[in-house]
Amino acid sequence: PEAWASADFRHTAQRLATWLQHLTDRVSFFMKWANHGPPTSFWLAAFCSPRRLFCCILLEHTRRHGHPPHTARLLPEVMSTAEGESNADMVSQNGGCCVSGLFLEGCSWDPNASC
């Protein structure tokens, strides 16, 4: 519907079953957040606007550390993990956050060169 377009819903070419599974996963992600507190890693695909998530993360960090908001910058770092490992605890202790769900299009990732 036209009203949904203004609410950050994107047009999709996915099949209904795939779209419904993704919606179920998103609802589950946010329900876990609501019931158990913030996640150790944020799944970017769950958000209609990841930019807003990053803005909130920056604002929370500046408030926690008493810095002016205009001085905050994102400093992304790609971290590799083995199956079942997580760097989220170490990152959150250092004032950062982990995200997952990033996809590369039209290129590939070389884990040895980290680029």
PDB file of C-alpha atoms in Angstrom:
ATOM      1  CA  PRO A   1       0.000   0.000   0.000  1.00  0.00           C
ATOM      2  CA  GLU A   2       1.028   3.574  -0.654  1.00  0.00           C
ATOM      3  CA  ALA A   3       0.915   4.465   3.068  1.00  0.00           C
ATOM      4  CA  TRP A   4       3.636   1.884   3.782  1.00  0.00           C
ATOM      5  CA  ALA A   5       6.076   3.554   1.382  1.00  0.00           C
ATOM      6  CA  SER A   6       6.450   6.476   3.765  1.00  0.00           C
ATOM      7  CA  ALA A   7       7.234   4.109   6.660  1.00  0.00           C
ATOM      8  CA  ASP A   8      10.549   2.891   5.163  1.00  0.00           C
ATOM      9  CA  PHE A   9       9.095  -0.279   3.651  1.00  0.00           C
ATOM     10  CA  ARG A  10      10.954  -1.187   0.504  1.00  0.00           C
ATOM     11  CA  HIS A  11       9.576  -2.740  -2.629  1.00  0.00           C
ATOM     12  CA  THR A  12      10.774  -6.281  -2.896  1.00  0.00           C
ATOM     13  CA  ALA A  13      11.025  -8.949  -5.539  1.00  0.00           C
ATOM     14  CA  GLN A  14      11.219 -11.698  -2.923  1.00  0.00           C
ATOM     15  CA  ARG A  15       8.745 -14.519  -2.906  1.00  0.00           C
ATOM     16  CA  LEU A  16       6.086 -14.321  -0.235  1.00  0.00           C
ATOM     17  CA  ALA A  17       7.526 -17.219   1.775  1.00  0.00           C
ATOM     18  CA  THR A  18      10.979 -15.607   1.837  1.00  0.00           C
ATOM     19  CA  TRP A  19       9.546 -12.218   2.768  1.00  0.00           C
ATOM     20  CA  LEU A  20       7.435 -13.762   5.534  1.00  0.00           C
ATOM     21  CA  GLN A  21      10.462 -15.643   6.957  1.00  0.00           C
ATOM     22  CA  HIS A  22      12.460 -12.402   6.977  1.00  0.00           C
ATOM     23  CA  LEU A  23       9.600 -10.598   8.737  1.00  0.00           C
ATOM     24  CA  THR A  24       9.393 -13.387  11.336  1.00  0.00           C
ATOM     25  CA  ASP A  25      13.170 -13.155  11.921  1.00  0.00           C
ATOM     26  CA  ARG A  26      12.930  -9.363  12.339  1.00  0.00           C
ATOM     27  CA  VAL A  27      10.093  -9.633  14.853  1.00  0.00           C
ATOM     28  CA  SER A  28      12.041 -12.297  16.766  1.00  0.00           C
ATOM     29  CA  PHE A  29      15.152 -10.082  16.862  1.00  0.00           C
ATOM     30  CA  PHE A  30      13.225  -7.125  18.298  1.00  0.00           C
ATOM     31  CA  MET A  31      11.257  -9.293  20.747  1.00  0.00           C
ATOM     32  CA  LYS A  32      14.525 -10.672  22.150  1.00  0.00           C
ATOM     33  CA  TRP A  33      15.811  -7.103  22.453  1.00  0.00           C
ATOM     34  CA  ALA A  34      12.646  -5.970  24.250  1.00  0.00           C
ATOM     35  CA  ASN A  35      12.585  -8.945  26.620  1.00  0.00           C
ATOM     36  CA  HIS A  36      16.294  -9.455  27.315  1.00  0.00           C
ATOM     37  CA  GLY A  37      17.961  -6.082  26.704  1.00  0.00           C
ATOM     38  CA  PRO A  38      20.192  -4.879  23.868  1.00  0.00           C
ATOM     39  CA  PRO A  39      21.819  -7.578  21.736  1.00  0.00           C
ATOM     40  CA  THR A  40      25.575  -8.128  21.709  1.00  0.00           C
ATOM     41  CA  SER A  41      25.499  -7.851  17.914  1.00  0.00           C
ATOM     42  CA  PHE A  42      23.018  -5.813  15.875  1.00  0.00           C
ATOM     43  CA  TRP A  43      21.591  -7.556  12.808  1.00  0.00           C
ATOM     44  CA  LEU A  44      21.453  -4.744  10.232  1.00  0.00           C
ATOM     45  CA  ALA A  45      18.875  -6.433   8.023  1.00  0.00           C
ATOM     46  CA  ALA A  46      16.354  -6.174  10.865  1.00  0.00           C
ATOM     47  CA  PHE A  47      16.296  -2.375  10.616  1.00  0.00           C
ATOM     48  CA  CYS A  48      14.360  -0.371   8.035  1.00  0.00           C
ATOM     49  CA  SER A  49      16.976   2.361   8.400  1.00  0.00           C
ATOM     50  CA  PRO A  50      20.387   1.229   9.729  1.00  0.00           C
ATOM     51  CA  ARG A  51      21.526   4.865   9.546  1.00  0.00           C
ATOM     52  CA  ARG A  52      19.206   5.645  12.453  1.00  0.00           C
ATOM     53  CA  LEU A  53      20.709   2.777  14.455  1.00  0.00           C
ATOM     54  CA  PHE A  54      24.217   4.192  13.974  1.00  0.00           C
ATOM     55  CA  CYS A  55      23.019   7.665  14.961  1.00  0.00           C
ATOM     56  CA  CYS A  56      21.557   6.267  18.185  1.00  0.00           C
ATOM     57  CA  ILE A  57      24.739   4.313  18.915  1.00  0.00           C
ATOM     58  CA  LEU A  58      26.823   7.482  18.504  1.00  0.00           C
ATOM     59  CA  LEU A  59      24.488   9.522  20.719  1.00  0.00           C
ATOM     60  CA  GLU A  60      24.453   6.868  23.442  1.00  0.00           C
ATOM     61  CA  HIS A  61      28.254   6.687  23.384  1.00  0.00           C
ATOM     62  CA  THR A  62      28.677  10.467  23.648  1.00  0.00           C
ATOM     63  CA  ARG A  63      26.189  10.699  26.519  1.00  0.00           C
ATOM     64  CA  ARG A  64      27.842   7.843  28.387  1.00  0.00           C
ATOM     65  CA  HIS A  65      31.302   9.402  28.099  1.00  0.00           C
ATOM     66  CA  GLY A  66      30.292  13.074  28.385  1.00  0.00           C
ATOM     67  CA  HIS A  67      31.481  14.095  24.904  1.00  0.00           C
ATOM     68  CA  PRO A  68      29.674  16.585  22.668  1.00  0.00           C
ATOM     69  CA  PRO A  69      27.626  14.735  20.006  1.00  0.00           C
ATOM     70  CA  HIS A  70      29.184  16.640  17.094  1.00  0.00           C
ATOM     71  CA  THR A  71      32.605  15.145  17.908  1.00  0.00           C
ATOM     72  CA  ALA A  72      31.501  11.506  17.516  1.00  0.00           C
ATOM     73  CA  ARG A  73      32.603   9.542  14.447  1.00  0.00           C
ATOM     74  CA  LEU A  74      32.089   5.967  13.340  1.00  0.00           C
ATOM     75  CA  LEU A  75      35.339   4.065  12.976  1.00  0.00           C
ATOM     76  CA  PRO A  76      34.409   0.740  11.371  1.00  0.00           C
ATOM     77  CA  GLU A  77      36.711  -2.222  11.750  1.00  0.00           C
ATOM     78  CA  VAL A  78      36.215  -5.611  10.145  1.00  0.00           C
ATOM     79  CA  MET A  79      36.755  -8.359  12.673  1.00  0.00           C
ATOM     80  CA  SER A  80      37.013 -11.976  11.658  1.00  0.00           C
ATOM     81  CA  THR A  81      35.695 -14.676  13.936  1.00  0.00           C
ATOM     82  CA  ALA A  82      35.861 -18.421  13.811  1.00  0.00           C
ATOM     83  CA  GLU A  83      32.622 -20.392  13.777  1.00  0.00           C
ATOM     84  CA  GLY A  84      30.857 -19.921  17.103  1.00  0.00           C
ATOM     85  CA  GLU A  85      33.174 -17.150  18.362  1.00  0.00           C
ATOM     86  CA  SER A  86      32.082 -13.623  19.138  1.00  0.00           C
ATOM     87  CA  ASN A  87      34.012 -10.387  19.581  1.00  0.00           C
ATOM     88  CA  ALA A  88      30.900  -8.590  20.841  1.00  0.00           C
ATOM     89  CA  ASP A  89      31.862  -8.654  24.530  1.00  0.00           C
ATOM     90  CA  MET A  90      35.330  -7.246  23.876  1.00  0.00           C
ATOM     91  CA  VAL A  91      33.964  -4.580  21.537  1.00  0.00           C
ATOM     92  CA  SER A  92      31.217  -3.453  23.925  1.00  0.00           C
ATOM     93  CA  GLN A  93      33.740  -3.163  26.784  1.00  0.00           C
ATOM     94  CA  ASN A  94      35.780  -0.797  24.618  1.00  0.00           C
ATOM     95  CA  GLY A  95      32.740   1.378  23.872  1.00  0.00           C
ATOM     96  CA  GLY A  96      31.830  -0.046  20.490  1.00  0.00           C
ATOM     97  CA  CYS A  97      29.238  -2.385  19.047  1.00  0.00           C
ATOM     98  CA  CYS A  98      29.148  -5.316  16.633  1.00  0.00           C
ATOM     99  CA  VAL A  99      26.933  -5.550  13.598  1.00  0.00           C
ATOM    100  CA  SER A 100      26.127  -8.482  11.362  1.00  0.00           C
ATOM    101  CA  GLY A 101      24.254  -8.934   8.121  1.00  0.00           C
ATOM    102  CA  LEU A 102      26.557  -7.027   5.783  1.00  0.00           C
ATOM    103  CA  PHE A 103      26.599  -8.119   2.149  1.00  0.00           C
ATOM    104  CA  LEU A 104      29.024  -7.376  -0.666  1.00  0.00           C
ATOM    105  CA  GLU A 105      27.696  -6.888  -4.180  1.00  0.00           C
ATOM    106  CA  GLY A 106      29.863  -6.975  -7.264  1.00  0.00           C
ATOM    107  CA  CYS A 107      33.050  -7.764  -5.364  1.00  0.00           C
ATOM    108  CA  SER A 108      34.627 -10.297  -3.039  1.00  0.00           C
ATOM    109  CA  TRP A 109      36.331 -10.282   0.354  1.00  0.00           C
ATOM    110  CA  ASP A 110      39.881 -11.496   0.913  1.00  0.00           C
ATOM    111  CA  PRO A 111      40.114 -12.553   4.578  1.00  0.00           C
ATOM    112  CA  ASN A 112      43.930 -12.766   4.399  1.00  0.00           C
ATOM    113  CA  ALA A 113      44.335  -9.141   3.276  1.00  0.00           C
ATOM    114  CA  SER A 114      41.229  -7.906   5.168  1.00  0.00           C
ATOM    115  CA  CYS A 115      39.960  -6.086   2.117  1.00  0.00           C
TER     116      CYS A 115
END
